Amino acid sequence: MLGAWHHSQWSYLNPQGSLEQRFEKMKLHLDAELIPSTFIAKDGMLLGSASIIAQDMDTKSELTPWLASVFVTPEHRNRGTGDELVKHVMQRAKEAKVETLYLFTPDREAFYQKLEWRLFSKENYRGHWVTVMHVKFND
């Protein structure tokens, strides 16, 4: 279910990728290592997820690691679930001594700004304008 949500939400940014390929990539998130990992929010049902991965933009391969795949089901949005998921990934990254964490978003810049993320760049990525953001843990 989670893989299908992610695929339907963001496949336009990776149109050559299939649902099966997404499932295979997500299996790697089940290992004991922090990167890659996916964290889920649930309350008797799956509410949402957030991941930490090594790379999220092939045009920014020098930047690592990334917050990715932040998704909350539409019926559970605006209730703090997304905030808690993002804060959890940030805390885990900080505990792992990550200095800077990156993300990109096509349309949620304000959401991340209120969680202390800052603008890194704005650019056209695969035909879509996105905002690349970062948070530094040693400042």
Coordinates of N, CA and C in Angstrom, one line a residue:
M1 N 0.8 -1.2 0.0 CA 0.0 0.0 0.0 C 0.9 1.3 0.0
L2 N 1.9 1.3 0.9 CA 2.7 2.5 1.0 C 3.4 2.8 -0.3
G3 N 4.0 1.7 -1.0 CA 4.7 1.9 -2.2 C 3.7 2.4 -3.3
A4 N 2.5 2.0 -3.3 CA 1.5 2.4 -4.3 C 1.2 3.9 -4.0
W5 N 1.1 4.3 -2.8 CA 0.8 5.7 -2.4 C 2.0 6.6 -3.0
H6 N 3.2 6.2 -2.7 CA 4.4 6.9 -3.1 C 4.4 7.0 -4.7
H7 N 4.1 5.9 -5.3 CA 4.2 5.9 -6.8 C 3.1 6.8 -7.3
S8 N 1.9 6.8 -6.8 CA 0.9 7.6 -7.4 C 1.1 9.1 -7.1
Q9 N 1.8 9.4 -6.0 CA 2.1 10.8 -5.6 C 3.2 11.4 -6.4
W10 N 4.3 10.6 -6.7 CA 5.5 11.2 -7.3 C 6.0 10.6 -8.6
S11 N 5.2 9.7 -9.2 CA 5.7 9.1 -10.4 C 5.9 10.0 -11.5
Y12 N 5.3 11.2 -11.5 CA 5.5 12.2 -12.6 C 6.9 12.7 -12.6
L13 N 7.6 12.6 -11.4 CA 9.0 13.1 -11.4 C 10.0 12.0 -11.8
N14 N 9.5 10.8 -12.0 CA 10.3 9.6 -12.4 C 9.4 8.8 -13.4
P15 N 9.0 9.3 -14.5 CA 8.0 8.7 -15.4 C 8.5 7.3 -15.9
Q16 N 9.8 7.1 -16.0 CA 10.3 5.8 -16.5 C 10.3 4.7 -15.4
G17 N 10.0 5.1 -14.2 CA 10.0 4.1 -13.1 C 8.7 3.4 -13.0
S18 N 8.7 2.2 -12.6 CA 7.5 1.4 -12.5 C 7.2 1.2 -11.0
L19 N 5.9 0.8 -10.7 CA 5.5 0.5 -9.3 C 6.4 -0.7 -8.8
E20 N 6.7 -1.7 -9.6 CA 7.5 -2.8 -9.2 C 8.9 -2.3 -8.8
Q21 N 9.5 -1.4 -9.6 CA 10.8 -0.8 -9.2 C 10.8 -0.1 -7.9
R22 N 9.7 0.6 -7.7 CA 9.5 1.3 -6.4 C 9.5 0.3 -5.2
F23 N 8.7 -0.7 -5.4 CA 8.7 -1.8 -4.3 C 10.1 -2.3 -4.1
E24 N 10.8 -2.6 -5.1 CA 12.2 -3.2 -4.9 C 13.1 -2.2 -4.2
K25 N 13.0 -0.9 -4.5 CA 13.8 0.1 -3.8 C 13.4 0.2 -2.4
M26 N 12.1 0.1 -2.1 CA 11.6 0.2 -0.7 C 12.0 -0.9 0.1
K27 N 12.3 -2.1 -0.5 CA 12.7 -3.3 0.3 C 14.1 -3.0 1.0
L28 N 14.9 -2.1 0.3 CA 16.2 -1.8 0.9 C 16.1 -1.0 2.2
H29 N 14.9 -0.4 2.4 CA 14.7 0.4 3.6 C 14.4 -0.4 4.8
L30 N 14.3 -1.7 4.7 CA 14.0 -2.7 5.8 C 15.3 -3.1 6.5
D31 N 16.5 -2.8 6.0 CA 17.7 -3.2 6.6 C 17.9 -2.4 7.9
A32 N 18.9 -2.7 8.7 CA 19.2 -2.1 10.0 C 19.8 -0.7 9.8
E33 N 20.4 -0.4 8.7 CA 21.1 0.9 8.5 C 20.1 2.0 8.5
L34 N 20.5 3.2 8.9 CA 19.6 4.4 8.9 C 19.3 4.8 7.5
I35 N 20.3 4.8 6.6 CA 20.2 5.2 5.2 C 20.3 4.0 4.3
P36 N 19.2 3.6 3.6 CA 17.9 4.2 3.6 C 17.0 3.6 4.6
S37 N 16.1 4.4 5.1 CA 15.0 4.0 6.0 C 13.7 4.7 5.7
T38 N 12.6 4.0 6.0 CA 11.3 4.7 5.9 C 10.6 4.5 7.3
F39 N 10.1 5.6 7.8 CA 9.4 5.6 9.0 C 7.9 5.8 8.8
I40 N 7.1 5.1 9.5 CA 5.6 5.2 9.2 C 4.9 5.7 10.5
A41 N 3.8 6.4 10.2 CA 2.9 6.8 11.3 C 1.6 6.0 11.1
K42 N 1.2 5.4 12.2 CA 0.0 4.6 12.2 C -0.8 4.8 13.5
D43 N -2.1 4.6 13.3 CA -3.0 4.7 14.5 C -4.2 3.7 14.1
G44 N -3.9 2.4 14.2 CA -4.8 1.4 13.7 C -4.9 1.3 12.2
M45 N -4.3 2.3 11.5 CA -4.2 2.3 10.1 C -3.0 3.1 9.7
L46 N -2.5 2.9 8.5 CA -1.4 3.7 8.0 C -1.8 5.1 7.8
L47 N -1.1 6.0 8.4 CA -1.4 7.5 8.3 C -0.4 8.2 7.3
G48 N 0.8 7.8 7.3 CA 1.8 8.4 6.5 C 3.2 7.9 6.6
S49 N 4.1 8.5 5.9 CA 5.5 8.0 6.0 C 6.5 9.1 5.7
A50 N 7.7 8.9 6.0 CA 8.9 9.8 5.6 C 10.1 8.9 5.6
S51 N 11.0 9.2 4.6 CA 12.2 8.4 4.4 C 13.4 9.3 4.6
I52 N 14.6 8.6 4.8 CA 15.9 9.2 4.7 C 16.6 8.3 3.7
I53 N 17.2 9.0 2.7 CA 17.9 8.2 1.6 C 19.2 8.9 1.3
A54 N 20.0 8.2 0.6 CA 21.3 8.8 0.2 C 21.2 9.8 -0.9
Q55 N 20.4 9.5 -1.9 CA 20.3 10.4 -3.0 C 18.8 10.5 -3.4
D56 N 18.4 11.8 -3.8 CA 17.0 11.9 -4.3 C 16.9 12.7 -5.6
M57 N 18.0 13.4 -5.9 CA 18.0 14.1 -7.2 C 19.3 13.7 -8.0
D58 N 19.1 13.1 -9.1 CA 20.3 12.7 -9.9 C 21.1 13.9 -10.4
T59 N 20.6 15.1 -10.3 CA 21.3 16.3 -10.7 C 22.1 16.9 -9.5
K60 N 21.9 16.4 -8.4 CA 22.5 16.9 -7.1 C 23.2 15.7 -6.4
S61 N 24.0 14.9 -7.1 CA 24.6 13.7 -6.5 C 25.6 14.1 -5.5
E62 N 26.1 15.3 -5.4 CA 27.1 15.7 -4.4 C 26.4 15.9 -3.0
L63 N 25.1 16.0 -3.0 CA 24.4 16.3 -1.8 C 23.8 15.0 -1.2
T64 N 24.1 14.8 0.1 CA 23.6 13.6 0.8 C 23.6 13.9 2.3
P65 N 22.7 13.3 3.0 CA 21.5 12.5 2.6 C 20.3 13.4 2.5
W66 N 19.2 12.8 2.1 CA 17.9 13.5 1.8 C 16.7 13.0 2.6
L67 N 15.9 13.9 3.0 CA 14.6 13.6 3.5 C 13.7 13.4 2.2
A68 N 13.0 12.3 2.2 CA 12.2 12.0 1.0 C 10.9 11.3 1.3
S69 N 10.0 11.3 0.3 CA 8.8 10.5 0.4 C 7.9 10.9 1.6
V70 N 7.8 12.1 2.0 CA 7.0 12.6 3.1 C 5.5 12.6 2.5
F71 N 4.7 11.7 3.1 CA 3.4 11.5 2.6 C 2.4 11.3 3.8
V72 N 1.3 12.0 3.8 CA 0.3 11.7 4.8 C -1.0 11.6 4.0
T73 N -1.8 10.6 4.4 CA -3.1 10.3 3.7 C -3.9 11.6 3.7
P74 N -4.7 11.9 2.7 CA -5.4 13.2 2.6 C -6.3 13.4 3.8
E75 N -7.0 12.3 4.3 CA -7.9 12.5 5.4 C -7.2 12.7 6.8
H76 N -5.9 12.6 6.8 CA -5.1 12.8 8.1 C -4.2 14.0 8.0
R77 N -4.3 14.8 6.9 CA -3.4 16.0 6.8 C -3.9 17.1 7.7
N78 N -3.0 18.0 8.0 CA -3.3 19.2 8.9 C -3.6 18.8 10.3
R79 N -3.1 17.6 10.7 CA -3.3 17.2 12.1 C -2.0 17.0 12.8
G80 N -0.9 17.4 12.2 CA 0.4 17.2 12.9 C 1.2 16.0 12.5
T81 N 0.6 15.1 11.7 CA 1.3 13.8 11.4 C 2.5 14.1 10.5
G82 N 2.4 14.9 9.5 CA 3.6 15.3 8.7 C 4.7 15.9 9.5
D83 N 4.3 16.8 10.4 CA 5.3 17.5 11.2 C 6.1 16.5 12.1
E84 N 5.3 15.5 12.7 CA 6.0 14.5 13.5 C 6.9 13.6 12.7
L85 N 6.5 13.2 11.5 CA 7.3 12.4 10.7 C 8.6 13.1 10.3
V86 N 8.5 14.3 9.9 CA 9.7 15.1 9.5 C 10.6 15.3 10.7
K87 N 10.1 15.7 11.8 CA 10.9 15.9 13.0 C 11.6 14.6 13.4
H88 N 10.9 13.4 13.3 CA 11.5 12.2 13.6 C 12.7 11.9 12.7
V89 N 12.6 12.1 11.4 CA 13.7 11.8 10.5 C 14.8 12.8 10.9
M90 N 14.5 14.1 11.1 CA 15.5 15.1 11.5 C 16.2 14.6 12.8
Q91 N 15.5 14.2 13.8 CA 16.1 13.7 15.0 C 17.1 12.5 14.8
R92 N 16.6 11.6 14.0 CA 17.4 10.4 13.7 C 18.7 10.8 12.9
A93 N 18.6 11.7 12.0 CA 19.7 12.2 11.3 C 20.7 12.9 12.2
K94 N 20.2 13.7 13.1 CA 21.0 14.4 14.0 C 21.8 13.5 14.9
E95 N 21.1 12.5 15.4 CA 21.7 11.4 16.3 C 22.8 10.7 15.6
A96 N 22.6 10.5 14.3 CA 23.6 9.8 13.4 C 24.8 10.7 13.0
K97 N 24.8 12.0 13.5 CA 25.8 12.9 13.3 C 25.8 13.5 11.8
V98 N 24.7 13.4 11.2 CA 24.5 14.0 9.9 C 24.6 15.5 10.1
E99 N 25.4 16.2 9.3 CA 25.6 17.7 9.4 C 24.5 18.4 8.7
T100 N 24.1 18.0 7.5 CA 23.1 18.7 6.7 C 22.2 17.6 6.0
L101 N 20.9 17.9 6.1 CA 19.9 17.0 5.4 C 19.3 17.9 4.4
Y102 N 19.0 17.3 3.2 CA 18.4 18.0 2.1 C 17.0 17.4 1.7
L103 N 16.2 18.2 1.0 CA 15.0 17.7 0.5 C 14.7 18.5 -0.8
F104 N 13.8 18.0 -1.6 CA 13.2 18.9 -2.6 C 11.7 18.7 -2.6
T105 N 11.0 19.8 -2.9 CA 9.6 19.8 -2.9 C 9.0 20.6 -4.1
P106 N 8.0 20.1 -4.8 CA 7.4 20.9 -5.8 C 6.5 22.0 -5.3
D107 N 5.9 21.8 -4.1 CA 4.9 22.6 -3.7 C 4.7 22.8 -2.2
R108 N 5.6 22.4 -1.3 CA 5.4 22.4 0.1 C 6.5 23.2 0.9
E109 N 7.0 24.2 0.2 CA 8.1 25.0 0.8 C 7.7 25.6 2.1
A110 N 6.5 26.1 2.3 CA 6.1 26.8 3.5 C 6.0 25.8 4.6
F111 N 5.5 24.6 4.4 CA 5.5 23.5 5.4 C 6.8 23.2 6.0
Y112 N 7.8 23.1 5.1 CA 9.2 22.8 5.6 C 9.8 24.0 6.3
Q113 N 9.5 25.2 5.8 CA 10.1 26.4 6.4 C 9.7 26.5 7.9
K114 N 8.5 26.2 8.2 CA 8.1 26.3 9.6 C 8.7 25.2 10.5
L115 N 9.4 24.2 9.9 CA 10.1 23.2 10.6 C 11.6 23.5 10.5
E116 N 12.0 24.8 10.2 CA 13.4 25.3 10.2 C 14.2 24.9 9.0
W117 N 13.6 24.4 7.9 CA 14.3 24.1 6.7 C 14.5 25.5 5.9
R118 N 15.6 25.6 5.2 CA 16.0 26.8 4.5 C 16.2 26.5 3.0
L119 N 16.0 27.6 2.2 CA 16.1 27.5 0.8 C 17.6 27.2 0.4
F120 N 17.7 26.2 -0.4 CA 19.1 25.9 -1.0 C 19.1 26.4 -2.5
S121 N 18.0 26.0 -3.2 CA 17.9 26.5 -4.6 C 16.5 26.2 -5.1
K122 N 16.2 26.9 -6.2 CA 15.0 26.6 -7.0 C 15.5 26.3 -8.4
E123 N 14.9 25.2 -8.9 CA 15.4 24.7 -10.2 C 14.3 23.9 -10.9
N124 N 14.6 23.7 -12.2 CA 13.7 22.9 -13.0 C 14.3 21.5 -13.0
Y125 N 13.5 20.5 -12.4 CA 14.0 19.2 -12.3 C 13.0 18.3 -13.1
R126 N 13.5 17.7 -14.1 CA 12.7 16.8 -15.0 C 11.4 17.4 -15.5
G127 N 11.6 18.7 -15.8 CA 10.4 19.4 -16.4 C 9.5 20.0 -15.4
H128 N 9.9 20.0 -14.1 CA 9.0 20.6 -13.1 C 9.8 21.5 -12.1
W129 N 9.3 22.6 -11.8 CA 10.0 23.5 -10.9 C 9.9 23.0 -9.5
V130 N 11.0 22.9 -8.8 CA 11.1 22.4 -7.4 C 11.9 23.3 -6.6
T131 N 11.7 23.2 -5.3 CA 12.5 24.0 -4.3 C 13.4 22.9 -3.6
V132 N 14.7 23.2 -3.6 CA 15.6 22.3 -2.9 C 15.9 23.1 -1.6
M133 N 15.8 22.3 -0.4 CA 15.9 22.9 0.9 C 16.9 22.1 1.7
H134 N 17.4 22.7 2.8 CA 18.3 22.0 3.6 C 18.1 22.5 5.1
V135 N 18.6 21.6 6.0 CA 18.6 21.9 7.4 C 20.0 21.5 7.9
K136 N 20.6 22.4 8.7 CA 21.9 22.1 9.2 C 21.7 21.8 10.7
F137 N 22.4 20.8 11.2 CA 22.3 20.4 12.6 C 23.4 21.0 13.5
N138 N 24.4 21.5 12.9 CA 25.6 22.0 13.8 C 25.7 23.5 13.8
D139 N 24.6 24.2 13.4 CA 24.6 25.7 13.5 C 24.2 26.1 14.8

